[in-house]
């Protein structure tokens, strides 16, 4: 039984991962600060599910708390750390930039320091497809330059990748970064479009459709993502023997460091996505067509060749099946008939 730390365990991906890892027989410590960025009751409901497992322990900790995080690492001696705690959201970063610095920069530094000083075998951390910014070459590949983010959220995630690489270089800490594309499914995040669209369609409230619907997103179902993360946890990153200082590959390194895209490789048009949601709900959406919003990007599409070759990650859940499962959960959780 390995000792595994999952930060952001009350979050969407964190909850599903903690559940799967615990069911796999490992001992899981989950930390989360239960921020009110979105419904805390939903976070508590996720934790209530996890606390039914005998090998899960929850600690209400803010990863930005340097002293408490140092004590946690010193006392627990984790073998694997999965850092999913972060201030999420592109649009929210326009309103509250300091929360991104506190959680995503200061907090991640505390995670890195804990891993460094206590011989953690593998740090897996969440990055984001947002770091590709205004890149127009599709699909996005980890070998592409990603130095032009268009939101502070994206910039903070790019900073996480650079910080992790530094620790891999200086201290030999094996680090794997995962650029998540649009993840959806049961127990999802209320700030995500598919969640808010569902709520509004049921209530007959108009939904805001940006860029007049001319958007594509690489929607990836949560079970596929969890399968991929668990596969990556077992794969220690190795130095790339062919890494060229004259033509450096951004996705690998001479250090024990690797970056993967975690997406579906099948982007769905926003209009098609809304039609699928309408079909599953049996109701029509009232659409408020709007121009592109600051910080947004028109298309996301993941090149997942590297992660498929290395760990066999290959999402298989269609948008129709995945949205059907989400809608079923939503109607049940919120007791809607």
XYZ file of C-alpha atoms in Angstrom:
337
model
C 0.000 0.000 0.000
C 1.599 3.240 -1.168
C 1.131 6.575 0.599
C -0.273 9.032 -1.934
C -1.056 12.720 -1.501
C -3.717 14.291 -3.709
C -4.120 18.032 -3.372
C -7.428 19.537 -4.433
C -9.143 16.298 -3.373
C -12.530 17.978 -2.943
C -12.341 19.264 -6.509
C -13.770 17.609 -9.599
C -10.760 15.686 -10.912
C -9.317 15.303 -7.409
C -12.447 13.598 -6.105
C -12.626 11.099 -8.960
C -8.900 10.368 -8.783
C -8.900 9.899 -5.001
C -11.815 7.481 -5.302
C -10.097 5.443 -8.020
C -6.705 5.388 -6.282
C -8.300 4.340 -2.994
C -10.216 1.559 -4.720
C -6.877 0.446 -6.174
C -5.672 -0.281 -2.632
C -3.407 2.691 -1.937
C -3.552 4.924 1.132
C -4.782 8.373 0.090
C -4.400 11.656 1.939
C -6.531 14.340 0.354
C -6.050 18.015 1.111
C -8.225 20.925 0.063
C -8.967 24.396 1.428
C -12.666 24.203 0.439
C -12.556 27.651 -1.138
C -15.839 29.325 -2.011
C -14.867 29.871 -5.657
C -17.842 27.611 -6.349
C -20.439 25.748 -4.256
C -18.740 24.436 -1.105
C -21.680 22.097 -0.471
C -20.808 20.232 -3.686
C -17.222 19.866 -2.463
C -18.431 18.564 0.890
C -20.727 16.094 -0.871
C -17.758 14.754 -2.841
C -15.781 14.375 0.380
C -18.679 12.550 2.030
C -18.420 9.975 -0.743
C -14.662 9.640 -0.284
C -14.823 9.364 3.494
C -16.784 6.142 3.144
C -13.521 4.566 2.001
C -11.393 3.204 4.840
C -8.076 4.221 3.286
C -8.897 7.899 2.641
C -8.023 10.714 5.034
C -9.041 14.337 4.447
C -7.216 17.395 5.768
C -8.549 20.935 5.391
C -5.306 22.597 4.322
C -4.476 25.484 2.014
C -1.395 24.517 0.004
C -0.290 28.162 0.241
C 0.197 27.651 4.019
C 3.942 27.075 4.084
C 4.265 25.884 7.684
C 1.347 23.441 7.571
C 2.451 21.953 4.252
C 5.979 21.436 5.579
C 4.568 19.617 8.609
C 2.343 17.454 6.406
C 5.246 16.289 4.254
C 7.510 15.752 7.261
C 4.956 13.586 9.096
C 3.509 11.597 6.198
C 6.424 10.548 3.954
C 4.438 10.338 0.723
C 5.711 8.227 -2.141
C 3.629 9.842 -4.896
C 2.134 13.350 -4.961
C -0.544 14.479 -7.402
C -1.021 18.242 -7.284
C -4.484 19.200 -8.521
C -5.096 22.082 -6.111
C -5.250 25.388 -7.954
C -7.286 28.482 -8.447
C -9.049 27.507 -11.647
C -10.900 29.467 -14.301
C -9.805 31.743 -17.104
C -12.444 34.448 -16.694
C -12.161 34.648 -12.910
C -8.477 35.547 -13.291
C -9.589 38.866 -14.785
C -11.374 39.683 -11.519
C -9.174 38.206 -8.802
C -5.582 37.826 -9.982
C -4.032 37.527 -6.518
C -5.800 34.230 -5.797
C -3.896 32.694 -8.726
C -0.559 33.823 -7.347
C -1.368 32.557 -3.837
C -2.562 29.095 -4.861
C -0.894 28.379 -8.181
C 2.511 29.922 -7.522
C 3.054 30.075 -3.744
C 1.100 26.878 -3.141
C 2.919 24.966 -5.850
C 6.256 26.107 -4.437
C 5.264 24.543 -1.107
C 4.408 21.287 -2.877
C 7.741 21.275 -4.712
C 9.669 21.962 -1.517
C 7.836 19.178 0.304
C 8.645 16.725 -2.484
C 12.266 17.848 -2.600
C 12.988 17.524 1.106
C 11.154 14.250 1.700
C 12.245 12.048 -1.200
C 8.928 11.821 -3.041
C 9.312 9.307 -5.870
C 7.095 11.078 -8.400
C 5.309 14.425 -8.583
C 2.421 14.545 -11.049
C 0.926 18.008 -11.431
C -1.939 19.646 -13.275
C -1.182 22.049 -16.066
C -3.724 23.239 -18.620
C -4.455 23.449 -22.339
C -4.885 27.187 -21.711
C -1.125 27.644 -21.877
C -1.223 27.230 -25.669
C -2.711 30.723 -25.807
C -3.296 31.980 -29.332
C -1.406 29.128 -31.006
C -3.208 28.417 -34.272
C -1.421 25.181 -35.219
C -3.884 22.374 -34.512
C -3.703 19.932 -32.797
C -1.737 21.386 -29.905
C 1.399 19.320 -29.286
C 3.715 19.381 -26.287
C 6.569 20.046 -28.723
C 4.978 23.381 -29.721
C 6.094 26.674 -28.216
C 3.701 27.777 -25.464
C 5.212 31.072 -24.366
C 2.304 33.383 -25.161
C -0.527 32.787 -22.640
C -3.568 35.069 -22.842
C -4.786 34.825 -19.228
C -3.134 34.948 -15.819
C -4.489 31.454 -15.142
C -2.636 30.151 -18.198
C 0.509 32.056 -17.220
C 0.417 30.524 -13.728
C 0.148 27.019 -15.210
C 3.060 27.678 -17.554
C 4.992 28.893 -14.513
C 4.214 25.588 -12.773
C 5.808 23.693 -15.656
C 8.932 25.851 -15.500
C 9.148 25.554 -11.703
C 8.791 21.761 -11.851
C 11.495 21.518 -14.497
C 13.834 23.514 -12.291
C 13.327 21.044 -9.424
C 13.810 18.100 -11.791
C 17.095 19.696 -12.923
C 18.418 20.828 -9.548
C 17.287 17.989 -7.316
C 16.504 15.101 -9.645
C 12.811 15.195 -8.634
C 10.819 13.185 -11.216
C 8.040 15.529 -12.412
C 5.239 14.913 -14.901
C 2.938 17.752 -15.956
C -0.505 17.105 -17.417
C -2.097 19.674 -19.702
C -5.772 18.960 -19.128
C -8.192 19.897 -21.850
C -11.916 20.476 -21.125
C -12.808 17.772 -18.600
C -16.495 17.056 -17.953
C -18.738 14.534 -16.251
C -20.665 13.755 -13.036
C -19.690 15.753 -9.941
C -18.281 18.414 -12.287
C -17.465 22.065 -11.674
C -20.376 24.533 -11.636
C -18.186 27.228 -13.200
C -17.744 25.169 -16.370
C -19.953 26.018 -19.358
C -21.599 22.606 -19.652
C -22.672 22.762 -15.995
C -24.046 26.311 -16.120
C -25.702 25.604 -19.495
C -27.535 22.655 -17.964
C -28.791 24.731 -15.051
C -29.942 27.563 -17.329
C -31.640 25.333 -19.906
C -33.650 23.604 -17.184
C -34.727 26.966 -15.752
C -35.422 28.523 -19.141
C -32.696 31.143 -18.686
C -30.706 32.301 -21.753
C -27.168 30.930 -22.038
C -24.215 33.084 -23.130
C -22.627 31.603 -26.256
C -19.295 33.314 -26.935
C -17.705 33.932 -30.315
C -21.230 33.476 -31.690
C -20.871 29.732 -31.221
C -17.742 29.467 -33.393
C -15.762 27.623 -30.731
C -14.400 24.096 -30.554
C -13.382 22.309 -27.389
C -11.580 19.021 -26.841
C -14.107 17.669 -24.312
C -12.693 14.726 -22.334
C -14.813 12.557 -20.048
C -13.691 12.310 -16.420
C -13.322 8.508 -16.335
C -10.951 8.671 -19.302
C -8.922 11.380 -17.574
C -8.663 9.424 -14.320
C -7.528 6.338 -16.218
C -4.838 8.451 -17.881
C -3.633 10.050 -14.650
C -3.359 6.665 -12.941
C -1.343 5.318 -15.849
C 0.996 8.322 -15.681
C 1.452 7.902 -11.923
C 3.045 4.519 -12.631
C 5.402 5.902 -15.298
C 8.427 7.694 -13.906
C 9.665 10.327 -16.371
C 13.060 9.547 -17.808
C 15.660 11.971 -19.163
C 15.463 12.210 -22.945
C 18.847 10.969 -24.250
C 18.221 12.727 -27.551
C 17.422 16.118 -26.040
C 19.201 18.780 -28.088
C 20.366 22.016 -26.444
C 20.441 23.644 -29.877
C 16.840 22.682 -30.634
C 15.230 22.023 -27.253
C 12.015 19.971 -27.110
C 9.583 21.753 -24.707
C 7.816 18.489 -23.850
C 10.815 16.575 -22.486
C 14.216 17.255 -20.961
C 17.688 16.041 -20.083
C 16.203 15.953 -16.530
C 13.541 13.499 -15.234
C 10.708 15.665 -16.520
C 7.858 15.111 -18.969
C 4.793 16.984 -20.207
C 1.689 15.289 -21.632
C -1.526 16.521 -23.189
C -4.577 14.943 -21.554
C -7.355 15.441 -24.076
C -9.668 13.588 -26.408
C -8.131 14.557 -29.772
C -11.675 15.007 -31.128
C -12.805 18.627 -30.648
C -16.534 19.264 -30.658
C -18.172 22.404 -32.026
C -19.904 24.411 -29.303
C -23.153 24.390 -31.281
C -22.992 20.583 -31.542
C -22.293 20.334 -27.839
C -25.330 22.473 -27.009
C -27.503 20.369 -29.317
C -26.342 17.220 -27.502
C -27.175 18.791 -24.153
C -30.608 19.830 -25.432
C -31.273 16.278 -26.585
C -30.267 14.750 -23.238
C -32.370 17.262 -21.299
C -35.310 17.152 -23.673
C -35.408 20.973 -23.692
C -34.261 23.741 -26.005
C -31.704 26.362 -25.028
C -32.321 30.086 -25.345
C -29.058 31.372 -26.793
C -27.527 34.787 -26.170
C -24.916 35.038 -28.926
C -21.890 37.119 -27.891
C -18.413 38.000 -29.258
C -15.226 36.360 -27.994
C -14.395 37.176 -24.377
C -10.970 38.337 -23.241
C -8.698 35.464 -22.250
C -10.609 32.868 -24.295
C -9.269 30.894 -27.251
C -11.398 29.702 -30.201
C -10.191 26.096 -30.583
C -8.575 23.463 -28.394
C -7.422 20.094 -29.716
C -4.910 17.764 -28.078
C -2.169 15.832 -29.801
C -1.947 12.791 -27.486
C 0.555 10.656 -29.402
C 3.218 10.917 -26.666
C 0.970 9.853 -23.797
C -0.548 7.064 -25.884
C 2.870 5.688 -26.779
C 4.223 5.971 -23.226
C 1.273 4.761 -21.124
C -1.489 3.706 -23.542
C -3.834 6.615 -22.772
C -6.678 6.610 -25.293
C -10.024 8.214 -24.365
C -13.026 6.235 -25.567
C -16.115 8.028 -24.219
C -18.176 9.866 -26.849
C -19.724 13.249 -26.093
C -23.190 11.671 -26.370
C -22.431 8.984 -23.779
C -20.505 11.311 -21.479
C -23.105 14.076 -21.494
C -25.824 11.498 -20.926
C -24.061 10.359 -17.756
C -23.549 13.939 -16.614
C -27.191 14.858 -17.136
C -28.338 11.734 -15.278
C -26.115 12.681 -12.337
C -27.202 16.332 -12.406
C -30.920 15.507 -12.349
C -30.368 13.021 -9.517
C -28.075 15.219 -7.413
C -30.305 18.281 -7.653
C -33.491 16.155 -7.417
C -34.982 17.429 -10.671
C -37.811 15.450 -12.278
